[in-house]
Amino acid sequence: MKDYKKLLLNNKAWAADRLSMDETYFERLAKDQKPEFLWIGCADSRVPAEEITNTQPGDVFVHRNVANMVVHTDMNLLSVLQYGVEVLKVKHIIVCGHYNCGGVKAAMGNDDFGLINKWLRNIKEVYSKHEVELGGIEDEKQKFNRLVELNVHEQVKNLAKTTIIQHAWQNGEYPHLHGWVFDLHTGLIKEVLNIDSPEQIDPIFRYNL
Ligand code: CO
């Protein structure tokens, strides 16, 4: 059987399984979405948002790209963010990176990867910003792990720099911003950063709203 056909068969089995547990399942699912979480994760196939957090369809609004980046000119990300914050009114936004991230690894080196250089450039900026700390780490693996964490830090901070988030905070308490790193070796998530108020933003990036 063709590999992709297996996915369609799996889907039939999954739908039947859901119905056997609750015959109104899809009726309810089709009505509306009201997720409390927006997930900004890496596109890596080993880090599926719902699977590693044991959440269900309807629980998490998901955006994934190479190396879980929040780039302030990325219309795709910004559209997801605006919709998530202003329409769905998510309470928590999670930027989830992961150790062994191929995107971060590529950005640490000097190989030419063509078009994706332009995307990886954003990670190189993080590397450059934290050059002193990273330069002090001799072990290459540790340095790689630390850059994964620092990249998550910077992407959470990039969220806080947007007027979408700053407007939301002006109108209320949410969303809270979280930076996580998933460890492929243990299956566990490490919390690296939480931001929930404008006071935590560098004044240069705070807007008079
Ligand atoms: Co990755």
PDB file of N, CA and C in Angstrom, residues 124-162:
ATOM      1  N   LYS A 124      20.894  33.777  13.312  1.00  0.00           N
ATOM      2  CA  LYS A 124      22.266  34.278  13.391  1.00  0.00           C
ATOM      3  C   LYS A 124      22.320  35.586  14.193  1.00  0.00           C
ATOM      4  N   GLU A 125      21.280  36.414  14.060  1.00  0.00           N
ATOM      5  CA  GLU A 125      21.230  37.670  14.811  1.00  0.00           C
ATOM      6  C   GLU A 125      21.185  37.383  16.321  1.00  0.00           C
ATOM      7  N   VAL A 126      20.457  36.326  16.683  1.00  0.00           N
ATOM      8  CA  VAL A 126      20.392  35.935  18.096  1.00  0.00           C
ATOM      9  C   VAL A 126      21.773  35.458  18.557  1.00  0.00           C
ATOM     10  N   TYR A 127      22.415  34.673  17.709  1.00  0.00           N
ATOM     11  CA  TYR A 127      23.767  34.163  17.994  1.00  0.00           C
ATOM     12  C   TYR A 127      24.716  35.340  18.212  1.00  0.00           C
ATOM     13  N   SER A 128      24.637  36.284  17.294  1.00  0.00           N
ATOM     14  CA  SER A 128      25.517  37.450  17.354  1.00  0.00           C
ATOM     15  C   SER A 128      25.260  38.283  18.615  1.00  0.00           C
ATOM     16  N   LYS A 129      23.977  38.446  18.964  1.00  0.00           N
ATOM     17  CA  LYS A 129      23.603  39.242  20.148  1.00  0.00           C
ATOM     18  C   LYS A 129      24.149  38.626  21.436  1.00  0.00           C
ATOM     19  N   HIS A 130      24.243  37.308  21.460  1.00  0.00           N
ATOM     20  CA  HIS A 130      24.688  36.609  22.671  1.00  0.00           C
ATOM     21  C   HIS A 130      26.069  35.977  22.482  1.00  0.00           C
ATOM     22  N   GLU A 131      26.846  36.576  21.594  1.00  0.00           N
ATOM     23  CA  GLU A 131      28.156  36.035  21.232  1.00  0.00           C
ATOM     24  C   GLU A 131      29.075  35.870  22.442  1.00  0.00           C
ATOM     25  N   VAL A 132      29.044  36.828  23.360  1.00  0.00           N
ATOM     26  CA  VAL A 132      29.954  36.780  24.511  1.00  0.00           C
ATOM     27  C   VAL A 132      29.643  35.563  25.379  1.00  0.00           C
ATOM     28  N   GLU A 133      28.345  35.408  25.727  1.00  0.00           N
ATOM     29  CA  GLU A 133      27.964  34.251  26.549  1.00  0.00           C
ATOM     30  C   GLU A 133      28.264  32.936  25.821  1.00  0.00           C
ATOM     31  N   LEU A 134      27.874  32.863  24.568  1.00  0.00           N
ATOM     32  CA  LEU A 134      28.051  31.614  23.806  1.00  0.00           C
ATOM     33  C   LEU A 134      29.528  31.313  23.565  1.00  0.00           C
ATOM     34  N   GLY A 135      30.309  32.383  23.377  1.00  0.00           N
ATOM     35  CA  GLY A 135      31.746  32.211  23.159  1.00  0.00           C
ATOM     36  C   GLY A 135      32.445  31.625  24.381  1.00  0.00           C
ATOM     37  N   GLY A 136      31.829  31.824  25.543  1.00  0.00           N
ATOM     38  CA  GLY A 136      32.411  31.314  26.785  1.00  0.00           C
ATOM     39  C   GLY A 136      32.110  29.836  27.024  1.00  0.00           C
ATOM     40  N   ILE A 137      31.278  29.248  26.184  1.00  0.00           N
ATOM     41  CA  ILE A 137      30.941  27.824  26.346  1.00  0.00           C
ATOM     42  C   ILE A 137      31.805  27.005  25.385  1.00  0.00           C
ATOM     43  N   GLU A 138      32.700  26.203  25.940  1.00  0.00           N
ATOM     44  CA  GLU A 138      33.634  25.452  25.078  1.00  0.00           C
ATOM     45  C   GLU A 138      32.990  24.246  24.415  1.00  0.00           C
ATOM     46  N   ASP A 139      32.166  23.540  25.195  1.00  0.00           N
ATOM     47  CA  ASP A 139      31.542  22.317  24.676  1.00  0.00           C
ATOM     48  C   ASP A 139      30.511  22.678  23.590  1.00  0.00           C
ATOM     49  N   GLU A 140      30.714  22.155  22.401  1.00  0.00           N
ATOM     50  CA  GLU A 140      29.875  22.526  21.256  1.00  0.00           C
ATOM     51  C   GLU A 140      28.397  22.162  21.468  1.00  0.00           C
ATOM     52  N   LYS A 141      28.191  21.000  22.091  1.00  0.00           N
ATOM     53  CA  LYS A 141      26.828  20.539  22.347  1.00  0.00           C
ATOM     54  C   LYS A 141      26.108  21.489  23.314  1.00  0.00           C
ATOM     55  N   GLN A 142      26.849  21.885  24.367  1.00  0.00           N
ATOM     56  CA  GLN A 142      26.257  22.816  25.349  1.00  0.00           C
ATOM     57  C   GLN A 142      25.971  24.168  24.716  1.00  0.00           C
ATOM     58  N   LYS A 143      26.879  24.585  23.848  1.00  0.00           N
ATOM     59  CA  LYS A 143      26.703  25.868  23.169  1.00  0.00           C
ATOM     60  C   LYS A 143      25.437  25.818  22.291  1.00  0.00           C
ATOM     61  N   PHE A 144      25.276  24.707  21.588  1.00  0.00           N
ATOM     62  CA  PHE A 144      24.106  24.481  20.727  1.00  0.00           C
ATOM     63  C   PHE A 144      22.832  24.520  21.577  1.00  0.00           C
ATOM     64  N   ASN A 145      22.838  23.796  22.688  1.00  0.00           N
ATOM     65  CA  ASN A 145      21.665  23.782  23.580  1.00  0.00           C
ATOM     66  C   ASN A 145      21.329  25.178  24.091  1.00  0.00           C
ATOM     67  N   ARG A 146      22.378  25.916  24.448  1.00  0.00           N
ATOM     68  CA  ARG A 146      22.157  27.255  24.996  1.00  0.00           C
ATOM     69  C   ARG A 146      21.588  28.191  23.929  1.00  0.00           C
ATOM     70  N   LEU A 147      22.062  28.049  22.691  1.00  0.00           N
ATOM     71  CA  LEU A 147      21.525  28.909  21.629  1.00  0.00           C
ATOM     72  C   LEU A 147      20.052  28.584  21.371  1.00  0.00           C
ATOM     73  N   VAL A 148      19.690  27.313  21.485  1.00  0.00           N
ATOM     74  CA  VAL A 148      18.273  26.934  21.350  1.00  0.00           C
ATOM     75  C   VAL A 148      17.453  27.684  22.403  1.00  0.00           C
ATOM     76  N   GLU A 149      17.955  27.709  23.643  1.00  0.00           N
ATOM     77  CA  GLU A 149      17.234  28.399  24.731  1.00  0.00           C
ATOM     78  C   GLU A 149      17.199  29.910  24.495  1.00  0.00           C
ATOM     79  N   LEU A 150      18.338  30.476  24.131  1.00  0.00           N
ATOM     80  CA  LEU A 150      18.393  31.925  23.895  1.00  0.00           C
ATOM     81  C   LEU A 150      17.496  32.331  22.732  1.00  0.00           C
ATOM     82  N   ASN A 151      17.414  31.468  21.731  1.00  0.00           N
ATOM     83  CA  ASN A 151      16.546  31.764  20.596  1.00  0.00           C
ATOM     84  C   ASN A 151      15.080  31.828  21.048  1.00  0.00           C
ATOM     85  N   VAL A 152      14.683  30.907  21.911  1.00  0.00           N
ATOM     86  CA  VAL A 152      13.317  30.937  22.447  1.00  0.00           C
ATOM     87  C   VAL A 152      13.092  32.236  23.236  1.00  0.00           C
ATOM     88  N   HIS A 153      14.078  32.600  24.073  1.00  0.00           N
ATOM     89  CA  HIS A 153      14.015  33.863  24.814  1.00  0.00           C
ATOM     90  C   HIS A 153      13.716  35.026  23.875  1.00  0.00           C
ATOM     91  N   GLU A 154      14.510  35.121  22.843  1.00  0.00           N
ATOM     92  CA  GLU A 154      14.394  36.264  21.922  1.00  0.00           C
ATOM     93  C   GLU A 154      13.063  36.260  21.180  1.00  0.00           C
ATOM     94  N   GLN A 155      12.563  35.075  20.843  1.00  0.00           N
ATOM     95  CA  GLN A 155      11.290  35.023  20.107  1.00  0.00           C
ATOM     96  C   GLN A 155      10.121  35.411  21.009  1.00  0.00           C
ATOM     97  N   VAL A 156      10.188  35.037  22.281  1.00  0.00           N
ATOM     98  CA  VAL A 156       9.146  35.468  23.224  1.00  0.00           C
ATOM     99  C   VAL A 156       9.209  36.992  23.373  1.00  0.00           C
ATOM    100  N   LYS A 157      10.425  37.504  23.461  1.00  0.00           N
ATOM    101  CA  LYS A 157      10.574  38.959  23.565  1.00  0.00           C
ATOM    102  C   LYS A 157      10.070  39.643  22.293  1.00  0.00           C
ATOM    103  N   ASN A 158      10.284  39.012  21.147  1.00  0.00           N
ATOM    104  CA  ASN A 158       9.774  39.575  19.891  1.00  0.00           C
ATOM    105  C   ASN A 158       8.249  39.673  19.906  1.00  0.00           C
ATOM    106  N   LEU A 159       7.593  38.700  20.535  1.00  0.00           N
ATOM    107  CA  LEU A 159       6.130  38.767  20.659  1.00  0.00           C
ATOM    108  C   LEU A 159       5.744  40.011  21.446  1.00  0.00           C
ATOM    109  N   ALA A 160       6.445  40.217  22.578  1.00  0.00           N
ATOM    110  CA  ALA A 160       6.122  41.341  23.468  1.00  0.00           C
ATOM    111  C   ALA A 160       6.380  42.684  22.803  1.00  0.00           C
ATOM    112  N   LYS A 161       7.235  42.697  21.801  1.00  0.00           N
ATOM    113  CA  LYS A 161       7.544  43.954  21.100  1.00  0.00           C
ATOM    114  C   LYS A 161       6.452  44.335  20.100  1.00  0.00           C
ATOM    115  N   THR A 162       5.515  43.434  19.803  1.00  0.00           N
ATOM    116  CA  THR A 162       4.477  43.752  18.811  1.00  0.00           C
ATOM    117  C   THR A 162       3.368  44.587  19.448  1.00  0.00           C
TER     118      THR A 162
END
